[in-house]
């Protein structure tokens, strides 16, 4: 029962470096999304996808890029990391008929 | 736009105490309402939900009632345990996938 799998769990970057957070799901959910979690700010939506080949921006998309070539995978790319992107990132899928989100375990990113 | 306001934490209780975490919302339509729980080092998981006015969601001894007249969805539990220590998030969803979360309330239960 893998569900939603995120890698890596921890990452330290220097300002200006790029990296990709991976997200894979085996639940065959069409909808996938990326959130960031910051202290006292809850979860904020970065990007989301309603199906393969379709992506859209959420509340805080600047500095991030996504693509969705398959139903299973939804990678999040940081193009040029900044200290403001230090956060915990969560990938989530949606079970459409119930509205329930299923989350990965999170990826903790520190940008120095 | 939509918004969710949660009771500020952290909340510290003794085991077997009564728990209430307040949640109020603002939405233009008729959202579904959720409580998610995040245990240390883990992702969020659904605790309970309600999809229409006066519905009561319940799970693991927790309850919340969808109150349209007061735009509230307060979380309650009659007797908390140490294992209930976690962060609790209230959330709403008006359209498929677009969920709005509160800031989260940290609960610590002491033996």
PDB file of C-alpha atoms in Angstrom:
ATOM      1  CA  UNK A   1       0.000   0.000   0.000  1.00  0.00           C
ATOM      2  CA  UNK A   2       2.387   2.704  -1.185  1.00  0.00           C
ATOM      3  CA  UNK A   3      -0.236   5.442  -1.720  1.00  0.00           C
ATOM      4  CA  UNK A   4       1.634   8.714  -2.310  1.00  0.00           C
ATOM      5  CA  UNK A   5       5.432   8.511  -2.275  1.00  0.00           C
ATOM      6  CA  UNK A   6       7.671  11.570  -2.080  1.00  0.00           C
ATOM      7  CA  UNK A   7      11.433  11.738  -2.515  1.00  0.00           C
ATOM      8  CA  UNK A   8      13.715  12.932  -1.110  1.00  0.00           C
ATOM      9  CA  UNK A   9      12.553  13.272   2.493  1.00  0.00           C
ATOM     10  CA  UNK A  10      15.272  15.814   3.308  1.00  0.00           C
ATOM     11  CA  UNK A  11      17.335  18.119   1.112  1.00  0.00           C
ATOM     12  CA  UNK A  12      19.710  21.008   1.691  1.00  0.00           C
ATOM     13  CA  UNK A  13      20.409  23.393  -1.185  1.00  0.00           C
ATOM     14  CA  UNK A  14      22.459  26.489  -1.702  1.00  0.00           C
ATOM     15  CA  UNK A  15      20.834  29.639  -3.038  1.00  0.00           C
ATOM     16  CA  UNK A  16      20.586  29.479  -6.810  1.00  0.00           C
ATOM     17  CA  UNK A  17      20.707  25.697  -7.118  1.00  0.00           C
ATOM     18  CA  UNK A  18      17.923  23.797  -8.824  1.00  0.00           C
ATOM     19  CA  UNK A  19      16.319  20.534  -7.848  1.00  0.00           C
ATOM     20  CA  UNK A  20      13.261  18.345  -8.384  1.00  0.00           C
ATOM     21  CA  UNK A  21      10.993  16.903  -5.719  1.00  0.00           C
ATOM     22  CA  UNK A  22       9.473  13.675  -6.904  1.00  0.00           C
ATOM     23  CA  UNK A  23       5.912  12.520  -6.270  1.00  0.00           C
ATOM     24  CA  UNK A  24       4.450   9.186  -7.352  1.00  0.00           C
ATOM     25  CA  UNK A  25       1.055   7.654  -6.650  1.00  0.00           C
ATOM     26  CA  UNK A  26      -0.441   4.235  -7.212  1.00  0.00           C
ATOM     27  CA  UNK A  27      -4.098   5.060  -6.496  1.00  0.00           C
ATOM     28  CA  UNK A  28      -4.997   6.047 -10.056  1.00  0.00           C
ATOM     29  CA  UNK A  29      -6.242   9.467  -8.928  1.00  0.00           C
ATOM     30  CA  UNK A  30      -6.487  12.037 -11.694  1.00  0.00           C
ATOM     31  CA  UNK A  31      -5.950  15.043  -9.449  1.00  0.00           C
ATOM     32  CA  UNK A  32      -2.540  15.734  -7.915  1.00  0.00           C
ATOM     33  CA  UNK A  33      -1.214  18.786  -6.118  1.00  0.00           C
ATOM     34  CA  UNK A  34       1.748  20.294  -4.291  1.00  0.00           C
ATOM     35  CA  UNK A  35       1.492  22.242  -1.036  1.00  0.00           C
ATOM     36  CA  UNK A  36       4.030  23.945   1.136  1.00  0.00           C
ATOM     37  CA  UNK A  37       3.696  24.038   4.903  1.00  0.00           C
ATOM     38  CA  UNK A  38       5.188  26.900   6.867  1.00  0.00           C
ATOM     39  CA  UNK A  39       4.843  27.576  10.603  1.00  0.00           C
ATOM     40  CA  UNK A  40       1.660  29.486  11.410  1.00  0.00           C
ATOM     41  CA  UNK A  41       0.542  29.543   7.769  1.00  0.00           C
ATOM     42  CA  UNK A  42      -1.151  26.215   7.280  1.00  0.00           C
ATOM     43  CA  UNK A  43      -0.837  24.636   3.854  1.00  0.00           C
ATOM     44  CA  UNK A  44      -0.644  26.720   0.723  1.00  0.00           C
ATOM     45  CA  UNK A  45      -1.288  25.332  -2.758  1.00  0.00           C
ATOM     46  CA  UNK A  46       1.625  25.703  -5.178  1.00  0.00           C
ATOM     47  CA  UNK A  47       0.492  23.904  -8.339  1.00  0.00           C
ATOM     48  CA  UNK A  48      -2.050  21.287  -9.196  1.00  0.00           C
ATOM     49  CA  UNK A  49      -3.019  18.971 -12.051  1.00  0.00           C
ATOM     50  CA  UNK A  50      -6.420  17.560 -12.962  1.00  0.00           C
ATOM     51  CA  UNK A  51      -4.941  14.928 -15.262  1.00  0.00           C
ATOM     52  CA  UNK A  52      -2.012  13.995 -17.460  1.00  0.00           C
ATOM     53  CA  UNK A  53      -0.933  16.905 -19.635  1.00  0.00           C
ATOM     54  CA  UNK A  54      -2.862  19.504 -17.597  1.00  0.00           C
ATOM     55  CA  UNK A  55      -1.386  21.703 -14.881  1.00  0.00           C
ATOM     56  CA  UNK A  56      -2.395  24.977 -13.265  1.00  0.00           C
ATOM     57  CA  UNK A  57      -1.156  27.446 -10.699  1.00  0.00           C
ATOM     58  CA  UNK A  58      -2.236  27.563  -7.114  1.00  0.00           C
ATOM     59  CA  UNK A  59      -1.851  30.268  -4.498  1.00  0.00           C
ATOM     60  CA  UNK A  60       1.967  30.489  -4.427  1.00  0.00           C
ATOM     61  CA  UNK A  61       3.386  29.277  -7.780  1.00  0.00           C
ATOM     62  CA  UNK A  62       6.327  31.665  -8.241  1.00  0.00           C
ATOM     63  CA  UNK A  63       9.718  29.942  -8.355  1.00  0.00           C
ATOM     64  CA  UNK A  64       8.239  26.505  -9.014  1.00  0.00           C
ATOM     65  CA  UNK A  65       7.548  24.520 -12.138  1.00  0.00           C
ATOM     66  CA  UNK A  66       5.530  21.328 -12.668  1.00  0.00           C
ATOM     67  CA  UNK A  67       4.670  18.895 -15.423  1.00  0.00           C
ATOM     68  CA  UNK A  68       2.366  15.892 -15.622  1.00  0.00           C
ATOM     69  CA  UNK A  69       3.300  13.436 -18.344  1.00  0.00           C
ATOM     70  CA  UNK A  70       1.701  10.408 -16.644  1.00  0.00           C
ATOM     71  CA  UNK A  71      -1.144   9.823 -14.201  1.00  0.00           C
ATOM     72  CA  UNK A  72       1.308   8.425 -11.653  1.00  0.00           C
ATOM     73  CA  UNK A  73       3.970  11.152 -11.442  1.00  0.00           C
ATOM     74  CA  UNK A  74       3.887  14.856 -10.616  1.00  0.00           C
ATOM     75  CA  UNK A  75       7.379  16.314 -10.054  1.00  0.00           C
ATOM     76  CA  UNK A  76       7.928  19.785  -8.583  1.00  0.00           C
ATOM     77  CA  UNK A  77      10.950  21.723  -9.858  1.00  0.00           C
ATOM     78  CA  UNK A  78      12.682  24.560  -8.074  1.00  0.00           C
ATOM     79  CA  UNK A  79      14.388  26.538 -10.812  1.00  0.00           C
ATOM     80  CA  UNK A  80      16.718  28.703  -8.712  1.00  0.00           C
ATOM     81  CA  UNK A  81      16.334  28.041  -4.998  1.00  0.00           C
ATOM     82  CA  UNK A  82      15.915  30.939  -2.575  1.00  0.00           C
ATOM     83  CA  UNK A  83      15.953  30.944   1.259  1.00  0.00           C
ATOM     84  CA  UNK A  84      12.229  31.851   1.156  1.00  0.00           C
ATOM     85  CA  UNK A  85      11.605  28.384  -0.296  1.00  0.00           C
ATOM     86  CA  UNK A  86      12.789  26.709   2.893  1.00  0.00           C
ATOM     87  CA  UNK A  87       9.704  24.731   3.861  1.00  0.00           C
ATOM     88  CA  UNK A  88       8.098  21.319   4.109  1.00  0.00           C
ATOM     89  CA  UNK A  89       6.524  20.256   0.831  1.00  0.00           C
ATOM     90  CA  UNK A  90       3.610  17.866   0.542  1.00  0.00           C
ATOM     91  CA  UNK A  91       2.269  16.125  -2.516  1.00  0.00           C
ATOM     92  CA  UNK A  92      -1.396  15.128  -2.399  1.00  0.00           C
ATOM     93  CA  UNK A  93      -3.890  13.293  -4.576  1.00  0.00           C
ATOM     94  CA  UNK A  94      -7.644  13.636  -4.529  1.00  0.00           C
ATOM     95  CA  UNK A  95     -10.283  10.932  -4.404  1.00  0.00           C
ATOM     96  CA  UNK A  96     -12.817  12.814  -6.487  1.00  0.00           C
ATOM     97  CA  UNK A  97     -16.025  11.163  -5.322  1.00  0.00           C
ATOM     98  CA  UNK A  98     -15.336  11.856  -1.619  1.00  0.00           C
ATOM     99  CA  UNK A  99     -13.232  15.020  -1.787  1.00  0.00           C
ATOM    100  CA  UNK A 100     -10.596  13.408   0.433  1.00  0.00           C
ATOM    101  CA  UNK A 101      -6.956  14.381  -0.091  1.00  0.00           C
ATOM    102  CA  UNK A 102      -4.234  11.751   0.367  1.00  0.00           C
ATOM    103  CA  UNK A 103      -0.850  13.140   1.361  1.00  0.00           C
ATOM    104  CA  UNK A 104       2.698  11.943   1.059  1.00  0.00           C
ATOM    105  CA  UNK A 105       4.986  12.030   4.087  1.00  0.00           C
ATOM    106  CA  UNK A 106       6.562  15.318   3.079  1.00  0.00           C
ATOM    107  CA  UNK A 107       9.916  16.615   1.884  1.00  0.00           C
ATOM    108  CA  UNK A 108      11.807  18.996   4.153  1.00  0.00           C
ATOM    109  CA  UNK A 109      13.836  21.474   2.107  1.00  0.00           C
ATOM    110  CA  UNK A 110      16.386  23.901   3.507  1.00  0.00           C
ATOM    111  CA  UNK A 111      17.880  26.588   1.285  1.00  0.00           C
ATOM    112  CA  UNK A 112      21.030  28.218   2.647  1.00  0.00           C
TER     113      UNK A 112
ATOM    114  CA  UNK B   1     -12.174  34.133  -1.533  1.00  0.00           C
ATOM    115  CA  UNK B   2     -12.551  31.154   0.723  1.00  0.00           C
ATOM    116  CA  UNK B   3     -10.900  31.167   4.123  1.00  0.00           C
ATOM    117  CA  UNK B   4     -10.685  29.022   7.242  1.00  0.00           C
ATOM    118  CA  UNK B   5      -9.957  30.345  10.715  1.00  0.00           C
ATOM    119  CA  UNK B   6      -8.885  27.982  13.437  1.00  0.00           C
ATOM    120  CA  UNK B   7      -8.474  28.401  17.137  1.00  0.00           C
ATOM    121  CA  UNK B   8      -4.918  29.406  17.865  1.00  0.00           C
ATOM    122  CA  UNK B   9      -2.706  26.968  19.668  1.00  0.00           C
ATOM    123  CA  UNK B  10      -0.898  25.332  21.079  1.00  0.00           C
ATOM    124  CA  UNK B  11      -3.405  23.492  23.237  1.00  0.00           C
ATOM    125  CA  UNK B  12      -2.200  21.426  26.184  1.00  0.00           C
ATOM    126  CA  UNK B  13      -4.572  19.079  28.006  1.00  0.00           C
ATOM    127  CA  UNK B  14      -4.359  16.334  30.569  1.00  0.00           C
ATOM    128  CA  UNK B  15      -5.373  12.818  29.573  1.00  0.00           C
ATOM    129  CA  UNK B  16      -9.157  12.260  29.682  1.00  0.00           C
ATOM    130  CA  UNK B  17      -9.912  15.980  29.380  1.00  0.00           C
ATOM    131  CA  UNK B  18     -12.539  17.320  26.969  1.00  0.00           C
ATOM    132  CA  UNK B  19     -11.260  18.802  23.723  1.00  0.00           C
ATOM    133  CA  UNK B  20     -12.724  21.536  21.542  1.00  0.00           C
ATOM    134  CA  UNK B  21     -10.880  23.099  18.625  1.00  0.00           C
ATOM    135  CA  UNK B  22     -12.861  25.899  17.019  1.00  0.00           C
ATOM    136  CA  UNK B  23     -13.067  26.313  13.256  1.00  0.00           C
ATOM    137  CA  UNK B  24     -15.040  28.896  11.289  1.00  0.00           C
ATOM    138  CA  UNK B  25     -15.082  29.395   7.553  1.00  0.00           C
ATOM    139  CA  UNK B  26     -15.951  31.837   4.801  1.00  0.00           C
ATOM    140  CA  UNK B  27     -17.109  30.490   1.463  1.00  0.00           C
ATOM    141  CA  UNK B  28     -19.193  31.732  -1.428  1.00  0.00           C
ATOM    142  CA  UNK B  29     -21.055  28.476  -2.019  1.00  0.00           C
ATOM    143  CA  UNK B  30     -21.734  25.252  -0.156  1.00  0.00           C
ATOM    144  CA  UNK B  31     -18.396  23.658   0.652  1.00  0.00           C
ATOM    145  CA  UNK B  32     -17.526  20.284   2.079  1.00  0.00           C
ATOM    146  CA  UNK B  33     -15.730  20.540   5.404  1.00  0.00           C
ATOM    147  CA  UNK B  34     -12.875  18.398   6.689  1.00  0.00           C
ATOM    148  CA  UNK B  35     -10.631  17.841   9.667  1.00  0.00           C
ATOM    149  CA  UNK B  36      -7.185  16.455   8.909  1.00  0.00           C
ATOM    150  CA  UNK B  37      -4.650  15.274  11.493  1.00  0.00           C
ATOM    151  CA  UNK B  38      -0.859  15.324  11.191  1.00  0.00           C
ATOM    152  CA  UNK B  39       1.144  13.126  13.558  1.00  0.00           C
ATOM    153  CA  UNK B  40       4.811  13.988  14.109  1.00  0.00           C
ATOM    154  CA  UNK B  41       6.949  13.338  11.049  1.00  0.00           C
ATOM    155  CA  UNK B  42       3.999  12.292   8.897  1.00  0.00           C
ATOM    156  CA  UNK B  43       1.777  13.745   6.220  1.00  0.00           C
ATOM    157  CA  UNK B  44      -1.803  14.819   6.831  1.00  0.00           C
ATOM    158  CA  UNK B  45      -4.559  12.235   6.934  1.00  0.00           C
ATOM    159  CA  UNK B  46      -8.297  12.653   6.929  1.00  0.00           C
ATOM    160  CA  UNK B  47      -9.881  12.502  10.382  1.00  0.00           C
ATOM    161  CA  UNK B  48     -13.504  13.240   9.497  1.00  0.00           C
ATOM    162  CA  UNK B  49     -15.649  15.166   7.069  1.00  0.00           C
ATOM    163  CA  UNK B  50     -19.142  16.546   6.445  1.00  0.00           C
ATOM    164  CA  UNK B  51     -20.600  17.439   3.079  1.00  0.00           C
ATOM    165  CA  UNK B  52     -23.763  19.400   3.889  1.00  0.00           C
ATOM    166  CA  UNK B  53     -25.405  21.460   6.598  1.00  0.00           C
ATOM    167  CA  UNK B  54     -26.227  19.633   9.857  1.00  0.00           C
ATOM    168  CA  UNK B  55     -24.115  16.603   8.879  1.00  0.00           C
ATOM    169  CA  UNK B  56     -22.000  15.223  11.695  1.00  0.00           C
ATOM    170  CA  UNK B  57     -18.654  13.670  10.898  1.00  0.00           C
ATOM    171  CA  UNK B  58     -17.129  11.258  13.401  1.00  0.00           C
ATOM    172  CA  UNK B  59     -14.071   9.052  13.709  1.00  0.00           C
ATOM    173  CA  UNK B  60     -11.890   7.690  16.546  1.00  0.00           C
ATOM    174  CA  UNK B  61     -14.062   9.429  19.159  1.00  0.00           C
ATOM    175  CA  UNK B  62     -13.778  12.821  17.437  1.00  0.00           C
ATOM    176  CA  UNK B  63     -16.882  14.625  16.192  1.00  0.00           C
ATOM    177  CA  UNK B  64     -17.693  17.787  14.266  1.00  0.00           C
ATOM    178  CA  UNK B  65     -21.044  19.168  13.063  1.00  0.00           C
ATOM    179  CA  UNK B  66     -21.453  21.301   9.933  1.00  0.00           C
ATOM    180  CA  UNK B  67     -23.234  24.452  11.157  1.00  0.00           C
ATOM    181  CA  UNK B  68     -24.235  26.607   8.207  1.00  0.00           C
ATOM    182  CA  UNK B  69     -25.922  29.273  10.332  1.00  0.00           C
ATOM    183  CA  UNK B  70     -22.726  29.952  12.276  1.00  0.00           C
ATOM    184  CA  UNK B  71     -20.330  28.889   9.462  1.00  0.00           C
ATOM    185  CA  UNK B  72     -18.552  26.618  11.910  1.00  0.00           C
ATOM    186  CA  UNK B  73     -17.159  23.086  12.101  1.00  0.00           C
ATOM    187  CA  UNK B  74     -15.752  22.733  15.621  1.00  0.00           C
ATOM    188  CA  UNK B  75     -13.836  19.553  16.503  1.00  0.00           C
ATOM    189  CA  UNK B  76     -14.661  17.827  19.797  1.00  0.00           C
ATOM    190  CA  UNK B  77     -13.594  14.765  21.718  1.00  0.00           C
ATOM    191  CA  UNK B  78     -14.927  13.765  25.103  1.00  0.00           C
ATOM    192  CA  UNK B  79     -11.779  12.182  26.528  1.00  0.00           C
ATOM    193  CA  UNK B  80      -8.396  12.733  24.894  1.00  0.00           C
ATOM    194  CA  UNK B  81      -5.470  10.338  25.065  1.00  0.00           C
ATOM    195  CA  UNK B  82      -1.733  10.898  24.840  1.00  0.00           C
ATOM    196  CA  UNK B  83      -1.852   9.314  21.377  1.00  0.00           C
ATOM    197  CA  UNK B  84      -4.107  12.174  20.182  1.00  0.00           C
ATOM    198  CA  UNK B  85      -1.155  14.575  20.387  1.00  0.00           C
ATOM    199  CA  UNK B  86      -0.837  15.959  16.853  1.00  0.00           C
ATOM    200  CA  UNK B  87      -1.543  18.976  14.674  1.00  0.00           C
ATOM    201  CA  UNK B  88      -5.172  19.347  13.565  1.00  0.00           C
ATOM    202  CA  UNK B  89      -6.187  21.179  10.395  1.00  0.00           C
ATOM    203  CA  UNK B  90      -9.640  22.350   9.450  1.00  0.00           C
ATOM    204  CA  UNK B  91     -10.223  22.584   5.697  1.00  0.00           C
ATOM    205  CA  UNK B  92     -12.930  23.296   3.171  1.00  0.00           C
ATOM    206  CA  UNK B  93     -13.385  22.340  -0.443  1.00  0.00           C
ATOM    207  CA  UNK B  94     -15.778  24.093  -2.812  1.00  0.00           C
ATOM    208  CA  UNK B  95     -14.595  22.576  -6.059  1.00  0.00           C
ATOM    209  CA  UNK B  96     -12.825  19.367  -6.826  1.00  0.00           C
ATOM    210  CA  UNK B  97      -9.325  19.513  -5.467  1.00  0.00           C
ATOM    211  CA  UNK B  98      -9.226  23.156  -4.426  1.00  0.00           C
ATOM    212  CA  UNK B  99      -8.999  22.898  -0.673  1.00  0.00           C
ATOM    213  CA  UNK B 100      -8.392  25.778   1.718  1.00  0.00           C
ATOM    214  CA  UNK B 101      -6.707  24.969   5.029  1.00  0.00           C
ATOM    215  CA  UNK B 102      -6.591  26.665   8.396  1.00  0.00           C
ATOM    216  CA  UNK B 103      -3.257  27.349  10.061  1.00  0.00           C
ATOM    217  CA  UNK B 104      -3.390  24.206  12.177  1.00  0.00           C
ATOM    218  CA  UNK B 105      -3.734  23.722  15.942  1.00  0.00           C
ATOM    219  CA  UNK B 106      -1.105  21.794  17.868  1.00  0.00           C
ATOM    220  CA  UNK B 107      -2.528  19.565  20.599  1.00  0.00           C
ATOM    221  CA  UNK B 108      -0.366  18.088  23.331  1.00  0.00           C
ATOM    222  CA  UNK B 109      -1.922  15.631  25.763  1.00  0.00           C
ATOM    223  CA  UNK B 110      -0.008  14.952  28.992  1.00  0.00           C
ATOM    224  CA  UNK B 111      -0.378  11.757  31.024  1.00  0.00           C
TER     225      UNK B 111
END
